[in-house]
Amino acid sequence: MRLSRREFSKLGAMGLAAQVLPSASSEAQDANRKVGYCVIGLGRIANHFIGGVQGSSTSQITGLVSGHRDKAEKFAARLGVPKSSIYSYEDMDRMRDNKSIDAVYVALPNSMHAEYTIRSAKAGKHVLCEKPMSTSVSDAEAMIAACKAANVKLMIAYRLHYEPTNLRAIELIRQGALGKVQVIESANGFYENLGEWRLNKAMSGGGPMLDVGIYSLNATRYLTGEEPESFTASVSTIDHDDRFDTVEENTTWTTKFPSGALASCCTTYGANMRSYYRVYGSKGWLEVGSFGYEGLRLQANYSSGGRGTPATVLDEPNTEPDPKQFTRQADHFTECILQNKTPKTPGEEGLRDMQYMQQIYKAAGVVAL
């Protein structure tokens, strides 16, 4: 708001100048300030997120929550976080009074997502929660309700919704480059070692479906732009070596969409599996290799004309290094906080995947979620 000297004098005479100027100053500060994030859980994925925030011009790490004070203090020293902004899991509710913390990043095992999202919301902090959103549909619903009650934003960390290669694939499909989508193939899995928390159902909520299969499930949804109509599915465990006492080893499923498009997906903890999706359309195909943090590549071959028309061939590698995907993700949530926007991947997006995974398990004859 720009005021001439004469206008300012008039406002002063009316006793309004003091009200107008602080407001204008506050708006300028909000537009320029960095959003502060408290990282809850200092495991492997937290390192990627922290690196991403360090590459951001709009976000910063201002708090840490960990069960290991010595580990947290080492992180704090590296990041410039004061010791007073380090919390344990027991006392993290005190962050309510920490004005440097605007939002939290929940980087804990799946079964802890609901509790720490709800506690953070009650402390008045916006929440960016890792996927899968929770280990049950009811927990996902409770997380959404808690954030709405506290008037804070909830975003699920579907980083590929903000990644250029996936956005390019979506763009090509929406433009009709492939014609009508007919079939999608997708896979994502790896060999998991004994002792990892993912193999403990009480912590993970289930097998590879929740951890890495969710990438294929979510991709088929954003690629088609449709919500699933029905599922068929199977699960199996081949290696009886104590790793799979509580969770399944393999899951495969098919999805039918309202348009008639079909998706065939599989995931595993029993083998190092190539991660990818390939979309077949009436005019050609496209493929993105890897759901990983870097090294993504889009390849495509399609023809917009009739028979004999030269094909368009694409080979577009993405050279952005890790943790750029996490920077893009944090920047989006920060923008939503500063500009009061709804995140592209809100709690409702995570809830839908929880509901669909419940249906997949049910189709496979497994009681879960």
Short mmCIF file of C-alpha atoms in Angstrom, two decimals:
data_model
loop_
_atom_site.label_atom_id
_atom_site.label_comp_id
_atom_site.label_asym_id
_atom_site.label_seq_id
_atom_site.Cartn_x
_atom_site.Cartn_y
_atom_site.Cartn_z
CA MET A 1 0.00 0.00 0.00
CA ARG A 2 1.58 3.31 -1.11
CA LEU A 3 0.64 6.53 0.68
CA SER A 4 1.48 10.12 -0.24
CA ARG A 5 2.63 12.42 2.55
CA ARG A 6 -0.73 14.22 2.39
CA GLU A 7 -2.65 10.92 2.62
CA PHE A 8 -0.50 9.77 5.52
CA SER A 9 -1.18 13.02 7.35
CA LYS A 10 -4.90 12.52 6.84
CA LEU A 11 -4.70 8.99 8.20
CA GLY A 12 -2.67 10.21 11.12
CA ALA A 13 -5.29 12.81 11.91
CA MET A 14 -7.90 10.10 11.82
CA GLY A 15 -5.80 7.83 14.03
CA LEU A 16 -5.51 5.21 11.28
CA ALA A 17 -1.90 5.44 10.15
CA ALA A 18 -0.65 3.18 12.91
CA GLN A 19 -3.14 0.53 11.84
CA VAL A 20 -2.35 0.66 8.12
CA LEU A 21 1.43 0.66 8.15
CA PRO A 22 2.00 -2.35 10.42
CA SER A 23 -0.38 -4.37 8.22
CA ALA A 24 1.52 -3.48 5.06
CA SER A 25 4.82 -4.25 6.77
CA SER A 26 3.50 -7.61 7.99
CA GLU A 27 2.40 -8.59 4.47
CA ALA A 28 5.86 -7.80 3.09
CA GLN A 29 7.50 -9.87 5.81
CA ASP A 30 5.22 -12.84 5.14
CA ALA A 31 6.03 -12.71 1.43
CA ASN A 32 9.78 -12.79 2.09
CA ARG A 33 10.15 -15.02 5.11
CA LYS A 34 11.21 -18.66 5.10
CA VAL A 35 8.90 -21.35 6.45
CA GLY A 36 10.48 -23.30 9.29
CA TYR A 37 10.23 -27.11 9.36
CA CYS A 38 10.69 -29.44 12.31
CA VAL A 39 11.81 -32.89 11.18
CA ILE A 40 10.25 -35.70 13.21
CA GLY A 41 12.45 -38.79 12.96
CA LEU A 42 16.05 -38.65 11.77
CA GLY A 43 16.28 -41.79 9.65
CA ARG A 44 17.40 -42.24 6.05
CA ILE A 45 14.60 -40.40 4.28
CA ALA A 46 14.91 -37.46 6.67
CA ASN A 47 18.41 -36.89 5.31
CA HIS A 48 17.01 -36.52 1.79
CA PHE A 49 14.36 -34.06 2.97
CA ILE A 50 16.85 -32.02 4.97
CA GLY A 51 19.13 -31.83 1.94
CA GLY A 52 16.17 -30.74 -0.15
CA VAL A 53 15.26 -27.97 2.28
CA GLN A 54 18.86 -26.79 2.34
CA GLY A 55 18.54 -26.28 -1.42
CA SER A 56 15.38 -24.22 -1.00
CA SER A 57 15.21 -20.44 -0.94
CA THR A 58 11.84 -20.45 0.85
CA SER A 59 12.22 -23.13 3.54
CA GLN A 60 14.56 -23.93 6.40
CA ILE A 61 15.03 -26.53 9.15
CA THR A 62 14.23 -24.96 12.52
CA GLY A 63 13.49 -27.95 14.76
CA LEU A 64 14.22 -31.65 15.30
CA VAL A 65 12.45 -34.50 17.06
CA SER A 66 14.39 -37.66 17.89
CA GLY A 67 14.64 -40.39 20.47
CA HIS A 68 18.43 -39.98 20.45
CA ARG A 69 19.50 -36.62 21.85
CA ASP A 70 23.16 -37.03 20.87
CA LYS A 71 22.23 -37.76 17.26
CA ALA A 72 19.85 -34.80 17.17
CA GLU A 73 22.51 -32.46 18.56
CA LYS A 74 24.89 -33.46 15.76
CA PHE A 75 22.20 -32.68 13.19
CA ALA A 76 21.42 -29.40 14.96
CA ALA A 77 25.04 -28.28 14.96
CA ARG A 78 25.27 -28.92 11.22
CA LEU A 79 21.97 -27.20 10.44
CA GLY A 80 22.21 -24.24 12.80
CA VAL A 81 19.23 -25.39 14.87
CA PRO A 82 19.38 -24.21 18.49
CA LYS A 83 19.40 -26.91 21.17
CA SER A 84 16.22 -25.40 22.57
CA SER A 85 14.48 -26.52 19.36
CA ILE A 86 15.41 -30.20 19.82
CA TYR A 87 12.60 -32.32 21.24
CA SER A 88 12.08 -35.90 22.30
CA TYR A 89 9.03 -37.87 21.21
CA GLU A 90 7.62 -37.45 24.71
CA ASP A 91 7.91 -33.66 24.92
CA MET A 92 7.50 -32.60 21.27
CA ASP A 93 4.13 -31.02 22.08
CA ARG A 94 6.15 -28.12 23.55
CA MET A 95 6.85 -26.97 19.99
CA ARG A 96 3.45 -25.26 20.19
CA ASP A 97 5.30 -22.30 21.74
CA ASN A 98 8.17 -22.31 19.23
CA LYS A 99 7.38 -19.55 16.74
CA SER A 100 10.29 -20.55 14.48
CA ILE A 101 8.49 -23.81 13.61
CA ASP A 102 5.66 -23.41 11.11
CA ALA A 103 5.38 -27.02 9.90
CA VAL A 104 6.60 -30.54 10.58
CA TYR A 105 7.89 -33.29 8.32
CA VAL A 106 6.84 -36.72 9.63
CA ALA A 107 9.55 -39.20 8.62
CA LEU A 108 8.70 -42.07 10.98
CA PRO A 109 7.70 -45.71 10.40
CA ASN A 110 4.22 -46.01 8.91
CA SER A 111 2.42 -46.96 12.12
CA MET A 112 3.55 -43.71 13.78
CA HIS A 113 2.30 -41.34 11.08
CA ALA A 114 -1.16 -40.89 12.55
CA GLU A 115 -0.10 -40.18 16.13
CA TYR A 116 2.55 -37.63 15.24
CA THR A 117 0.46 -35.93 12.59
CA ILE A 118 -2.39 -35.50 15.06
CA ARG A 119 -0.09 -34.28 17.85
CA SER A 120 1.58 -31.81 15.48
CA ALA A 121 -1.79 -30.48 14.34
CA LYS A 122 -2.87 -29.98 17.94
CA ALA A 123 0.37 -28.05 18.47
CA GLY A 124 -0.76 -25.72 15.66
CA LYS A 125 1.77 -26.87 13.05
CA HIS A 126 1.15 -27.67 9.39
CA VAL A 127 2.01 -31.27 8.50
CA LEU A 128 3.93 -32.82 5.61
CA CYS A 129 3.67 -36.58 6.17
CA GLU A 130 5.52 -39.32 4.35
CA LYS A 131 3.64 -41.95 2.38
CA PRO A 132 1.90 -44.25 2.94
CA MET A 133 -0.28 -41.86 4.89
CA SER A 134 -1.00 -44.40 7.65
CA THR A 135 -1.58 -48.09 8.24
CA SER A 136 -5.38 -47.97 8.23
CA VAL A 137 -8.21 -46.10 6.59
CA SER A 138 -9.56 -45.02 9.97
CA ASP A 139 -6.21 -43.50 10.96
CA ALA A 140 -6.05 -41.58 7.67
CA GLU A 141 -9.52 -40.20 8.32
CA ALA A 142 -8.52 -39.19 11.86
CA MET A 143 -5.45 -37.37 10.53
CA ILE A 144 -7.54 -35.34 8.11
CA ALA A 145 -10.08 -34.52 10.81
CA ALA A 146 -7.40 -33.39 13.28
CA CYS A 147 -5.76 -31.06 10.79
CA LYS A 148 -9.09 -29.54 9.80
CA ALA A 149 -10.05 -29.05 13.45
CA ALA A 150 -6.73 -27.28 14.10
CA ASN A 151 -7.00 -25.26 10.86
CA VAL A 152 -3.60 -26.47 9.64
CA LYS A 153 -2.64 -27.86 6.26
CA LEU A 154 -1.93 -31.55 5.65
CA MET A 155 0.09 -32.72 2.67
CA ILE A 156 1.23 -36.27 1.88
CA ALA A 157 4.76 -36.54 0.50
CA TYR A 158 4.04 -37.85 -2.99
CA ARG A 159 7.21 -36.28 -4.36
CA LEU A 160 6.68 -37.53 -7.93
CA HIS A 161 3.65 -35.25 -8.31
CA TYR A 162 6.17 -32.38 -8.36
CA GLU A 163 8.88 -34.07 -10.46
CA PRO A 164 9.39 -32.87 -14.10
CA THR A 165 9.66 -36.29 -15.79
CA ASN A 166 6.36 -37.50 -14.35
CA LEU A 167 4.72 -34.16 -15.11
CA ARG A 168 5.94 -34.47 -18.70
CA ALA A 169 4.42 -37.97 -18.98
CA ILE A 170 1.08 -36.69 -17.68
CA GLU A 171 1.20 -33.77 -20.12
CA LEU A 172 1.78 -36.04 -23.13
CA ILE A 173 -1.12 -38.29 -22.15
CA ARG A 174 -3.50 -35.38 -21.52
CA GLN A 175 -2.55 -33.85 -24.89
CA GLY A 176 -3.57 -37.09 -26.58
CA ALA A 177 -0.10 -37.94 -27.91
CA LEU A 178 -0.64 -41.63 -27.12
CA GLY A 179 -4.28 -41.67 -28.19
CA LYS A 180 -6.58 -43.54 -25.81
CA VAL A 181 -4.79 -45.22 -22.92
CA GLN A 182 -5.36 -48.96 -23.11
CA VAL A 183 -2.98 -50.69 -20.68
CA ILE A 184 -0.41 -49.68 -18.07
CA GLU A 185 2.34 -51.95 -16.73
CA SER A 186 4.23 -51.05 -13.57
CA ALA A 187 6.55 -52.67 -11.05
CA ASN A 188 8.56 -51.60 -8.01
CA GLY A 189 10.34 -53.75 -5.45
CA PHE A 190 13.61 -54.78 -3.84
CA TYR A 191 15.21 -57.46 -1.67
CA GLU A 192 14.60 -56.55 1.96
CA ASN A 193 16.95 -57.75 4.69
CA LEU A 194 16.03 -59.40 7.96
CA GLY A 195 15.74 -56.94 10.85
CA GLU A 196 14.33 -53.99 8.91
CA TRP A 197 11.23 -52.36 10.44
CA ARG A 198 9.36 -52.79 7.15
CA LEU A 199 9.14 -56.53 7.84
CA ASN A 200 7.34 -55.92 11.14
CA LYS A 201 3.63 -55.51 10.41
CA ALA A 202 3.04 -53.66 13.68
CA MET A 203 5.31 -50.89 12.37
CA SER A 204 4.75 -51.07 8.61
CA GLY A 205 1.09 -52.06 8.36
CA GLY A 206 1.82 -54.62 5.66
CA GLY A 207 4.29 -55.81 3.07
CA PRO A 208 5.77 -54.14 -0.02
CA MET A 209 2.37 -52.88 -1.20
CA LEU A 210 2.38 -50.07 1.38
CA ASP A 211 6.04 -49.19 0.98
CA VAL A 212 6.87 -49.35 -2.74
CA GLY A 213 3.81 -50.83 -4.43
CA ILE A 214 2.00 -47.59 -3.60
CA TYR A 215 4.16 -45.84 -6.22
CA SER A 216 2.68 -48.00 -8.97
CA LEU A 217 -0.84 -47.64 -7.60
CA ASN A 218 -0.60 -43.86 -7.37
CA ALA A 219 1.07 -43.57 -10.78
CA THR A 220 -1.74 -45.41 -12.55
CA ARG A 221 -4.15 -42.91 -11.04
CA TYR A 222 -2.27 -39.75 -12.03
CA LEU A 223 -1.43 -41.12 -15.48
CA THR A 224 -5.02 -41.99 -16.37
CA GLY A 225 -6.54 -39.11 -14.43
CA GLU A 226 -9.16 -41.61 -13.28
CA GLU A 227 -10.08 -43.36 -10.04
CA PRO A 228 -10.09 -47.19 -10.00
CA GLU A 229 -13.34 -49.02 -10.61
CA SER A 230 -12.32 -52.52 -9.49
CA PHE A 231 -9.34 -54.70 -8.56
CA THR A 232 -8.14 -58.27 -8.75
CA ALA A 233 -5.11 -59.30 -6.69
CA SER A 234 -2.90 -62.07 -5.31
CA VAL A 235 -0.25 -62.24 -2.60
CA SER A 236 2.39 -64.88 -1.95
CA THR A 237 5.36 -65.69 0.27
CA ILE A 238 8.06 -67.89 -1.21
CA ASP A 239 11.00 -67.45 1.18
CA HIS A 240 10.23 -68.87 4.62
CA ASP A 241 13.38 -67.54 6.29
CA ASP A 242 11.93 -65.52 9.20
CA ARG A 243 11.70 -62.32 7.13
CA PHE A 244 8.04 -62.82 6.30
CA ASP A 245 6.55 -64.01 9.56
CA THR A 246 4.13 -61.06 9.70
CA VAL A 247 4.03 -59.52 6.20
CA GLU A 248 3.63 -60.92 2.69
CA GLU A 249 6.59 -61.10 0.30
CA ASN A 250 4.90 -60.46 -3.07
CA THR A 251 1.77 -58.70 -4.28
CA THR A 252 0.37 -58.40 -7.78
CA TRP A 253 -2.84 -56.67 -8.79
CA THR A 254 -4.80 -55.42 -11.77
CA THR A 255 -6.92 -52.29 -11.86
CA LYS A 256 -9.85 -51.51 -14.14
CA PHE A 257 -10.64 -47.83 -14.70
CA PRO A 258 -14.00 -46.40 -15.77
CA SER A 259 -12.69 -45.72 -19.30
CA GLY A 260 -11.86 -49.41 -19.67
CA ALA A 261 -8.10 -48.87 -19.30
CA LEU A 262 -6.37 -51.66 -17.39
CA ALA A 263 -3.27 -51.56 -15.19
CA SER A 264 -1.15 -54.55 -14.21
CA CYS A 265 1.22 -53.99 -11.29
CA CYS A 266 3.50 -55.99 -9.01
CA THR A 267 5.73 -55.39 -6.01
CA THR A 268 8.08 -57.47 -3.90
CA TYR A 269 10.47 -57.61 -0.96
CA GLY A 270 11.98 -60.84 -2.29
CA ALA A 271 13.97 -59.63 -5.30
CA ASN A 272 15.66 -56.56 -6.70
CA MET A 273 13.01 -55.52 -9.21
CA ARG A 274 13.25 -52.93 -11.95
CA SER A 275 10.98 -50.01 -11.08
CA TYR A 276 9.08 -48.42 -13.96
CA TYR A 277 5.75 -47.75 -15.61
CA ARG A 278 4.89 -48.15 -19.28
CA VAL A 279 1.70 -46.71 -20.77
CA TYR A 280 0.31 -48.21 -23.98
CA GLY A 281 -2.07 -46.08 -26.01
CA SER A 282 -3.80 -46.42 -29.36
CA LYS A 283 -1.12 -44.21 -30.98
CA GLY A 284 1.99 -45.41 -29.17
CA TRP A 285 3.64 -45.83 -25.79
CA LEU A 286 5.69 -44.04 -23.16
CA GLU A 287 7.81 -45.32 -20.31
CA VAL A 288 9.41 -43.80 -17.24
CA GLY A 289 12.11 -45.94 -15.72
CA SER A 290 12.53 -45.65 -11.94
CA PHE A 291 10.50 -44.21 -9.11
CA GLY A 292 13.79 -43.21 -7.48
CA TYR A 293 15.24 -39.96 -6.21
CA GLU A 294 17.28 -39.34 -9.37
CA GLY A 295 18.15 -40.84 -12.75
CA LEU A 296 14.62 -40.74 -14.15
CA ARG A 297 14.20 -41.02 -17.91
CA LEU A 298 11.18 -40.67 -20.16
CA GLN A 299 11.10 -42.61 -23.41
CA ALA A 300 8.23 -42.61 -25.88
CA ASN A 301 7.27 -43.67 -29.38
CA TYR A 302 3.99 -42.50 -30.89
CA SER A 303 2.45 -41.41 -34.18
CA SER A 304 -0.23 -38.74 -34.44
CA GLY A 305 -1.12 -39.55 -38.04
CA GLY A 306 -2.42 -42.59 -39.86
CA ARG A 307 -0.55 -45.72 -40.89
CA GLY A 308 2.83 -44.91 -42.37
CA THR A 309 3.14 -41.57 -40.59
CA PRO A 310 6.65 -41.13 -39.13
CA ALA A 311 6.74 -41.77 -35.40
CA THR A 312 7.76 -39.23 -32.79
CA VAL A 313 10.55 -40.75 -30.73
CA LEU A 314 11.47 -39.24 -27.36
CA ASP A 315 14.37 -39.98 -25.06
CA GLU A 316 14.47 -37.41 -22.28
CA PRO A 317 16.74 -38.10 -19.29
CA ASN A 318 16.32 -36.04 -16.15
CA THR A 319 19.75 -35.04 -14.86
CA GLU A 320 18.55 -33.38 -11.66
CA PRO A 321 20.48 -34.87 -8.72
CA ASP A 322 19.04 -36.03 -5.41
CA PRO A 323 17.64 -34.27 -3.34
CA LYS A 324 16.08 -31.90 -5.91
CA GLN A 325 12.74 -33.79 -5.76
CA PHE A 326 12.56 -33.02 -2.04
CA THR A 327 13.32 -29.35 -2.70
CA ARG A 328 10.42 -29.15 -5.16
CA GLN A 329 8.14 -30.90 -2.67
CA ALA A 330 9.07 -28.60 0.21
CA ASP A 331 8.78 -25.52 -1.98
CA HIS A 332 5.23 -26.51 -2.94
CA PHE A 333 4.11 -26.99 0.66
CA THR A 334 5.81 -23.76 1.70
CA GLU A 335 3.96 -21.91 -1.07
CA CYS A 336 0.69 -23.43 0.15
CA ILE A 337 1.41 -22.25 3.70
CA LEU A 338 2.43 -18.71 2.74
CA GLN A 339 -0.35 -18.22 0.19
CA ASN A 340 -3.05 -20.24 1.95
CA LYS A 341 -3.45 -22.74 -0.88
CA THR A 342 -4.58 -26.37 -0.78
CA PRO A 343 -1.66 -28.76 -1.47
CA LYS A 344 -1.69 -30.72 -4.70
CA THR A 345 -1.42 -33.93 -2.64
CA PRO A 346 -3.58 -33.26 0.44
CA GLY A 347 -4.62 -35.77 3.07
CA GLU A 348 -7.54 -36.82 0.87
CA GLU A 349 -5.07 -38.07 -1.77
CA GLY A 350 -3.36 -40.26 0.81
CA LEU A 351 -6.72 -41.49 2.09
CA ARG A 352 -7.76 -42.60 -1.40
CA ASP A 353 -4.64 -44.75 -1.73
CA MET A 354 -5.29 -46.25 1.71
CA GLN A 355 -8.82 -47.13 0.63
CA TYR A 356 -7.59 -48.67 -2.63
CA MET A 357 -4.89 -50.70 -0.90
CA GLN A 358 -7.57 -51.99 1.46
CA GLN A 359 -9.56 -53.11 -1.59
CA ILE A 360 -6.48 -54.75 -3.14
CA TYR A 361 -5.82 -56.74 0.02
CA LYS A 362 -9.47 -57.73 0.21
CA ALA A 363 -9.35 -58.89 -3.44
CA ALA A 364 -6.32 -61.01 -2.53
CA GLY A 365 -8.17 -62.55 0.44
CA VAL A 366 -6.08 -60.74 3.04
CA VAL A 367 -7.62 -58.87 5.97
CA ALA A 368 -5.61 -55.68 6.34
CA LEU A 369 -5.86 -51.91 6.73
#
